[in-house]
Short mmCIF file of C-alpha atoms and ligand atoms in Angstrom, two decimals:
data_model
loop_
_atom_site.label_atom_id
_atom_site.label_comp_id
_atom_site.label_asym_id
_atom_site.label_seq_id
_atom_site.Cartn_x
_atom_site.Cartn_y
_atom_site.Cartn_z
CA UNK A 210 75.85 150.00 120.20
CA UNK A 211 75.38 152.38 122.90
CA UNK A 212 77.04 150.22 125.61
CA UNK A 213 80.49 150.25 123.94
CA UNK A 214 83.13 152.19 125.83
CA UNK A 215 84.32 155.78 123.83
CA UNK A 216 87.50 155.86 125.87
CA UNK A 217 90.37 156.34 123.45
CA UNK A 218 92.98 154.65 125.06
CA UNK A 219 91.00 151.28 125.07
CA UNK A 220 90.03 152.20 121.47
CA UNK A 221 93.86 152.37 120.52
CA UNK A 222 94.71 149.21 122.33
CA UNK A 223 91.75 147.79 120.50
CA UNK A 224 93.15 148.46 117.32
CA UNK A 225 96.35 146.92 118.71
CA UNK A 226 94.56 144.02 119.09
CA UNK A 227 95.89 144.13 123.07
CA UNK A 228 92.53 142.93 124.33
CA UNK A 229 94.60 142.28 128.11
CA UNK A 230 95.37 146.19 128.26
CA UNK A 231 92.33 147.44 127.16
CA UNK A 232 90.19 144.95 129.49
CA UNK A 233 92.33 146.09 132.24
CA UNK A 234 91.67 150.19 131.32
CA UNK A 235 87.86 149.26 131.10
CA UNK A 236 88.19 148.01 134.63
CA UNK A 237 89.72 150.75 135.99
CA UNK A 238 87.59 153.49 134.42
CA UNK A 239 84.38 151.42 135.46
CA UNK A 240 85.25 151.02 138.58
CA UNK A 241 85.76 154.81 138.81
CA UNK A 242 83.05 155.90 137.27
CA UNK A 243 80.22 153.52 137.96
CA UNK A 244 79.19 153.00 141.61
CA UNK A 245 77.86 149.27 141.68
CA UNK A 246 81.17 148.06 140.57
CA UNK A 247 83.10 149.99 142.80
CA UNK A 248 80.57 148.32 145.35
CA UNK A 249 81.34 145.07 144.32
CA UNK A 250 85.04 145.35 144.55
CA UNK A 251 84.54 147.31 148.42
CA UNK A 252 82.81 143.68 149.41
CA UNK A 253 85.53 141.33 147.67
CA UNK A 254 87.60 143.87 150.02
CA UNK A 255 85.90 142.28 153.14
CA UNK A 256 85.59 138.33 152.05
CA UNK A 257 87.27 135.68 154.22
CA UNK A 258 88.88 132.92 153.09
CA UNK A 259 90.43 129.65 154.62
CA UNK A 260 92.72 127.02 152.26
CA UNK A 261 92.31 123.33 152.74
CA UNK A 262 95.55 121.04 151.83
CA UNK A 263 94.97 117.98 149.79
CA UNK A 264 97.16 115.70 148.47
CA UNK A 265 99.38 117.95 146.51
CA UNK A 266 96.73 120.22 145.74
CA UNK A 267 94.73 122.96 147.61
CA UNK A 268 91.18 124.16 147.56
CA UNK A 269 90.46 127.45 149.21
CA UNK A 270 86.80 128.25 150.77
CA UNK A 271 85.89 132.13 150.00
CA UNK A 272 82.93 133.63 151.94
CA UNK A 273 81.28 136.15 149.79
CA UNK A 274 77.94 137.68 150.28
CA UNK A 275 78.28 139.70 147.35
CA UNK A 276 77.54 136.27 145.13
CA UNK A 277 74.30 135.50 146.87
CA UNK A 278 72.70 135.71 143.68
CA UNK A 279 74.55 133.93 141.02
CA UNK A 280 74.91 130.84 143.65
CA UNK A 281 70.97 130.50 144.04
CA UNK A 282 70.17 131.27 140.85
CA UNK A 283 66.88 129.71 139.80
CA UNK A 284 67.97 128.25 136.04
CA UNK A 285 65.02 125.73 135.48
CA UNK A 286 63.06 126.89 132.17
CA UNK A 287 60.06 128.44 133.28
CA UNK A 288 62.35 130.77 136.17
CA UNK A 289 64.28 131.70 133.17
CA UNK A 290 61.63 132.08 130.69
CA UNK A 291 59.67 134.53 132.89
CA UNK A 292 62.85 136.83 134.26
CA UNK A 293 64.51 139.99 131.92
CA UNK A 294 67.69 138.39 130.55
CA UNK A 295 70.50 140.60 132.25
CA UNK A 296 73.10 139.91 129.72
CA UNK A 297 71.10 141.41 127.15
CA UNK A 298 72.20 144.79 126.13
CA UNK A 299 69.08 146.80 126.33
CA UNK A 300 68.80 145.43 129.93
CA UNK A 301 72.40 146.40 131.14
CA UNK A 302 72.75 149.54 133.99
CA UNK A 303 73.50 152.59 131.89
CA UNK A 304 76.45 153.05 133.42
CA UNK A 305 77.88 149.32 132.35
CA UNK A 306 80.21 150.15 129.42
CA UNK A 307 81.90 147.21 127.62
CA UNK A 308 84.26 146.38 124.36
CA UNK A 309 83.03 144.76 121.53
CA UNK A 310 85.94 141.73 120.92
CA UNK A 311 85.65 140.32 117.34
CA UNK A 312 82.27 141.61 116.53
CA UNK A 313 80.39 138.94 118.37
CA UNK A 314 81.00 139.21 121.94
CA UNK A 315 81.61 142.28 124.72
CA UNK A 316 83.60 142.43 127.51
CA UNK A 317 82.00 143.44 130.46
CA UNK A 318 83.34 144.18 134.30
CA UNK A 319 81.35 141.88 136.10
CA UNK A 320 79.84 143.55 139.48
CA UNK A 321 79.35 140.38 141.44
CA UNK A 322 83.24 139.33 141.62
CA UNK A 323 85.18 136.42 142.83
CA UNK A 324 88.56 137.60 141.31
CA UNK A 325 89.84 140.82 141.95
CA UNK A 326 89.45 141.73 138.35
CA UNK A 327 86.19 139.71 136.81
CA UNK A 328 84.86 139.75 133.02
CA UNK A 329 81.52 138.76 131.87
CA UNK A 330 82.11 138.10 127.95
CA UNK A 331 78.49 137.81 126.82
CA UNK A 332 77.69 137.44 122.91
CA UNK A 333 76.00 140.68 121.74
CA UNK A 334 73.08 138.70 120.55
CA UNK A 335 70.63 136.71 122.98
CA UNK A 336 71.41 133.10 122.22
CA UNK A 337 71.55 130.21 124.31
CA UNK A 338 75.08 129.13 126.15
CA UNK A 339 76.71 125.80 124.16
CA UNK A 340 80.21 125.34 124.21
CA UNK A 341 80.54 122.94 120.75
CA UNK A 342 80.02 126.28 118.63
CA UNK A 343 81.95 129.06 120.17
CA UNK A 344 85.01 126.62 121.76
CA UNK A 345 87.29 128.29 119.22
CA UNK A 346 85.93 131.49 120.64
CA UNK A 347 87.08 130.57 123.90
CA UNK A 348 90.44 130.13 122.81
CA UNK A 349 91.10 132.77 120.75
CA UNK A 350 89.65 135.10 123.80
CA UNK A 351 91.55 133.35 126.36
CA UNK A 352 94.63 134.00 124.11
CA UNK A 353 94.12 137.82 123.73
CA UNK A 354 93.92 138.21 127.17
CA UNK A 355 96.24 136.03 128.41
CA UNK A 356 98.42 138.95 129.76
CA UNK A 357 96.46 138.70 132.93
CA UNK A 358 93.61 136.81 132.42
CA UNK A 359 92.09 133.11 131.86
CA UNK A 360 88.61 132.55 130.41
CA UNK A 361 86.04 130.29 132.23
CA UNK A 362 83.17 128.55 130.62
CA UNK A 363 79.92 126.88 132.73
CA UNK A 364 77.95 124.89 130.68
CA UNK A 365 73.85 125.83 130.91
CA UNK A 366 72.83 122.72 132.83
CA UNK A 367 76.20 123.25 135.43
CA UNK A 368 77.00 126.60 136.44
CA UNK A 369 75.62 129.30 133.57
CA UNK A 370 73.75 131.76 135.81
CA UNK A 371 72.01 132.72 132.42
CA UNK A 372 71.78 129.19 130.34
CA UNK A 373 69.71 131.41 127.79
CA UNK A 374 72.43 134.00 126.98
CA UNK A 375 76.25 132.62 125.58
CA UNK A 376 78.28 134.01 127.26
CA UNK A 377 81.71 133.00 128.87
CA UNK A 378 83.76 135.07 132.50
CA UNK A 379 87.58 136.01 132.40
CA UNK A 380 89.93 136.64 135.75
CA UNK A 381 93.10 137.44 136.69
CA UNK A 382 95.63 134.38 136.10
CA UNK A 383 96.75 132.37 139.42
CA UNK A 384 93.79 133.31 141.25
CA UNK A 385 92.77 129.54 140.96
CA UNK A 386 95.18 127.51 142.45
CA UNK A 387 94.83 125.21 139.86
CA UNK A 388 96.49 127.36 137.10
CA UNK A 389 99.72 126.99 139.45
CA UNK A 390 99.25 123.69 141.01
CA UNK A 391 98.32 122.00 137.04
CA UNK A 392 101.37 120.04 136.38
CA UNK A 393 102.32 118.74 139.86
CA UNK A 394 98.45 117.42 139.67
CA UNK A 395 99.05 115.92 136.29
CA UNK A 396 102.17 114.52 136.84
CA UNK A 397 100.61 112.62 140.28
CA UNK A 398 97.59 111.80 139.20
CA UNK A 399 97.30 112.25 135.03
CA UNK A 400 96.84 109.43 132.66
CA UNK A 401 97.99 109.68 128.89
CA UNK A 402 95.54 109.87 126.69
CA UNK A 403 97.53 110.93 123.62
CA UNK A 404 101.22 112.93 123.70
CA UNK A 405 103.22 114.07 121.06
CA UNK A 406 105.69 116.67 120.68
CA UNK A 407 102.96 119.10 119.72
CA UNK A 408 100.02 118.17 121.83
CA UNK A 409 98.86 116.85 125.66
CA UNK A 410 95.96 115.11 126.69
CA UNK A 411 95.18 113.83 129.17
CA UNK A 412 92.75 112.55 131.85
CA UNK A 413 93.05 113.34 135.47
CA UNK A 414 91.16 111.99 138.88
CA UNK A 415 92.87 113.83 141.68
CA UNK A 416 91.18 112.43 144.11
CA UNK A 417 87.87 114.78 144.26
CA UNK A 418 87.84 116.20 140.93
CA UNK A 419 87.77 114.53 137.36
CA UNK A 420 88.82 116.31 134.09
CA UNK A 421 90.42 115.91 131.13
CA UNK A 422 93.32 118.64 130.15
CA UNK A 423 94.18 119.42 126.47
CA UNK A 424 97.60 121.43 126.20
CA UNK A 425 99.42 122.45 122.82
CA UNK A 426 100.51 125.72 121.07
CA UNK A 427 98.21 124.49 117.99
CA UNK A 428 95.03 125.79 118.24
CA UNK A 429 94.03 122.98 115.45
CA UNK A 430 95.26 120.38 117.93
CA UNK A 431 93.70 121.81 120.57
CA UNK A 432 89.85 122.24 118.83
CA UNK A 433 90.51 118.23 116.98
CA UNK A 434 91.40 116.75 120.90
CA UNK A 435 88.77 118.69 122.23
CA UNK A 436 85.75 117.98 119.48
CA UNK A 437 86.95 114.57 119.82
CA UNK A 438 86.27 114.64 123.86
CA UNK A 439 82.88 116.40 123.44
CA UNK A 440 81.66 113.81 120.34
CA UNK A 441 82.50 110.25 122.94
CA UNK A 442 82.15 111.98 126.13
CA UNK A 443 78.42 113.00 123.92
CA UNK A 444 77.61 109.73 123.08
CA UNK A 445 78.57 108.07 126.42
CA UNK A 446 76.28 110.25 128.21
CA UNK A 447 73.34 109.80 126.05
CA UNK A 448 71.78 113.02 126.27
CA UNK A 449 69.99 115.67 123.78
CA UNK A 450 71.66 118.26 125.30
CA UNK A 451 74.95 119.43 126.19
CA UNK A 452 76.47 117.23 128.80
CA UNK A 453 77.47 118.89 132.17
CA UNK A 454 80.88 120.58 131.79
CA UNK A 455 82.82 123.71 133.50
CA UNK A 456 86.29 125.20 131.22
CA UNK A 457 89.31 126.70 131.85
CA UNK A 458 91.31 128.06 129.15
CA UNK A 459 94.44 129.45 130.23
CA UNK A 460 96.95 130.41 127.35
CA UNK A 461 100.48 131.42 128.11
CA UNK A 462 102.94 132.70 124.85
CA UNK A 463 105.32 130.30 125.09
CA UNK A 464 103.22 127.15 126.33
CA UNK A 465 100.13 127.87 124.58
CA UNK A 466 96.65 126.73 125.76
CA UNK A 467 96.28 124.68 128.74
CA UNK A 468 92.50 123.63 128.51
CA UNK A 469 90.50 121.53 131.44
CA UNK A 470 87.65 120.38 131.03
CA UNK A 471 85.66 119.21 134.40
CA UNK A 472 83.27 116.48 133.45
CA UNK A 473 80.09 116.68 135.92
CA UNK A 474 77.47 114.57 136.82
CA UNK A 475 75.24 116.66 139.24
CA UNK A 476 74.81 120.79 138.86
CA UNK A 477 74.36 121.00 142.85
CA UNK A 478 75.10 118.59 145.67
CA UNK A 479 72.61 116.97 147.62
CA UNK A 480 73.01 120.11 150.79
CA UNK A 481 72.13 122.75 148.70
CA UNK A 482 68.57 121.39 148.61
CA UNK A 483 68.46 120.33 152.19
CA UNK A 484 65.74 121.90 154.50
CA UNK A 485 67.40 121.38 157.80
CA UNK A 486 70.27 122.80 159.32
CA UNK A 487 71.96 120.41 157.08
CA UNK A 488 71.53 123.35 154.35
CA UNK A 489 74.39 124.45 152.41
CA UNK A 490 74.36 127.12 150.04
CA UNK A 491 77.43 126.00 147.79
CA UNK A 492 77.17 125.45 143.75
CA UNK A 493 80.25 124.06 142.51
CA UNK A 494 81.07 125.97 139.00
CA UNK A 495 84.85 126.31 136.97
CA UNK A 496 86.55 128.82 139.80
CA UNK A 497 84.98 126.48 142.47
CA UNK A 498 86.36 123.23 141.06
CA UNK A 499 89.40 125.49 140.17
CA UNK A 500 90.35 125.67 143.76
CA UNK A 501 88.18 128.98 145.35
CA UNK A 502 84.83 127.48 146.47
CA UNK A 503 82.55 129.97 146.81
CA UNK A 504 80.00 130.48 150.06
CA UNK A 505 77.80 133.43 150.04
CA UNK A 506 76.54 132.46 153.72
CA UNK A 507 79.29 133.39 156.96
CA UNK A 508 77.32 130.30 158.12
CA UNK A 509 78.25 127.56 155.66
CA UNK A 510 81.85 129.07 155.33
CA UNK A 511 82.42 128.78 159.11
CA UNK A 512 81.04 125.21 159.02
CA UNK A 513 82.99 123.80 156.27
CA UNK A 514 85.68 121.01 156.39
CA UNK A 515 88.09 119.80 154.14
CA UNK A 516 86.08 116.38 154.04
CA UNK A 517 83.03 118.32 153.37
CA UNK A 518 84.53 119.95 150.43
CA UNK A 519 85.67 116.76 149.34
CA UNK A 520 82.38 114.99 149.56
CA UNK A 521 81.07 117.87 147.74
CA UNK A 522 83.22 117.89 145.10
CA UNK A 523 83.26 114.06 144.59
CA UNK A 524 79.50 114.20 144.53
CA UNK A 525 79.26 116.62 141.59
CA UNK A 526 81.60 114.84 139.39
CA UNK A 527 81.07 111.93 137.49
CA UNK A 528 81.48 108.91 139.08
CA UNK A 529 85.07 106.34 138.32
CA UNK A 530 83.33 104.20 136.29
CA UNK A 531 81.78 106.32 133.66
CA UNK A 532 85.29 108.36 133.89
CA UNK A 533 86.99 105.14 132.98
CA UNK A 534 84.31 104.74 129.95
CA UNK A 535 84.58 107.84 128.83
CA UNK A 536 88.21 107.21 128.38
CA UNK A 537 87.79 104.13 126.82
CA UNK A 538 85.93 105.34 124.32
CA UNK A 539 87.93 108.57 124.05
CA UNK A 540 90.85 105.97 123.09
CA UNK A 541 89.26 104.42 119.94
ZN1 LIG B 1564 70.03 137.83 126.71
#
């Protein structure tokens, strides 16, 4: 494939199987050598950002023009049907180089960034994004990585800027405030779903978000909870296709994975569509709901409150009824 990388020192990490080191070379080299990401990265130089307190919890607001793009996205069928797929290899920039990670997917610098160092891991073959296939993919990527970075998944109908092409986005750990702030938030606001010596689940409301976290050093444990979630959480919400969800895998060596698992009702709130100065360009996805909201308008990021981000949040997620039958179910 003519978009893998030649450099030999990723090559030899390859063969190390250090996928964390030889992301982090590819980054540096691209950014080097290939002028749109170093573009990218000058912008993410100039965003502003302002942090809202909650209740033992924070959510930041970023303003960054450079996501424009990915945050109005048109992802209805026909807007995708009629637009060249941009994950697909033959349609990458020439000077995009990536790593091919277990034969199936390739690690890509992403040139639209919200963390300082951002991954698209797209599969090297164009087929559609669904997370009940490739979740063991997810972990064993967010694993080899896990030096610096945690993997992201947005499911097609909730986030995926390209629902047609699988594909998942790594960056660097502790960006989120969630991946610090996870255990004071479970221990306030979690519920038990099952705990044992070797596994954690459990089912969180914080307030304005709703998810379910899955934590064990077992990767068995961790794909049986979390087939288990998707096959009630499935069934409760009654549709043919995959129902709205945003991951974050985060795996740390002596912890293992910490999944979560944001369970959505709505892919945009009610502003986005609004035609007044009511208007807000915002489109909650995993880092959002992870705690850096993203505004690609100066306009929206100067207006926003803390109860605005809260409504927003709230509205997106599913509501505390269907959260409590979900768990129900999840139970028997
Ligand atoms: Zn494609």
């Amino acid at each position: 494939m003519k978009v893998l990388t030649e450099d030999l020192l990723i090559k030899k990490f390859v063969e190390e199987n250090n996928y964390s080191e030889a992301a982090k070379r590819l980054f540096e080299i691209q950014k080097a050598q290939w002028q749109m990401l170093a573009e990218g990265y000058a912008t993410l130089d100039s965003v502003k950002s302002k942090s809202f307190q909650f209740d033992g919890y924070k959510i930041k607001a970023q303003f960054n023009a450079g996501r424009m793009i990915s945050t109005s996205a048109k992802v209805d069928p026909k807007s995708i049907s009629e637009r060249k797929c941009f994950l697909c290899t033959e349609n990458l920039p020439v000077e995009q180089k990536g790593i091919l990670y277990n034969n199936k997917y390739i690690i890509l610098c992403n040139p639209f960034p919200i963390f300082p160092t951002h991954f698209t891991l797209t599969d090297n073959e164009h087929q559609p994004q669904r997370i009940i296939d490739t979740f063991t993919d997810l972990l064993d990527l967010s694993k080899d990585i896990s030096k610096y970075y945690s993997v992201i998944y947005n499911g097609p109908r909730c986030g995926a800027s390209a629902p047609d092409h699988l594909h998942f986005q790594a960056g660097n750990k502790f960006f989120m405030p969630i991946d610090d702030e996870f255990h004071q938030i479970k221990n306030e606001y979690g519920k038990v779903i099952y705990e044992d010596d070797d596994l954690s689940f459990y089912a969180i409301d914080d307030g304005v978000r709703k998810f379910i976290s899955i934590e064990s050093l077992d990767k068995k444990l961790v794909v049986n909870a979390f087939n288990k979630f998707y096959k009630t959480y499935s069934e409760l919400m009654n549709e043919e296709q995959e129902p709205m969800i945003n991951i974050i895998s985060f795996y740390e060596e002596e912890y293992g994975w910490r999944v979560i698992i944001f369970l959505r009702a709505k892919h945009r709130p009610a502003v986005f569509f609004a035609e007044d100065e009511s208007k807000m360009l915002v489109s909650p996805a995993a880092i959002d709901l992870g705690g850096v909201c993203v505004f690609p308008r100066e306009v929206d990021f100067n207006k926003i409150t803390k109860e605005m981000i809260g409504e927003i949040f709230k509205e997106v997620f599913v509501d505390e009824e269907l959260f409590k039958k979900s768990l129900v179910n999840l139970k028997n």
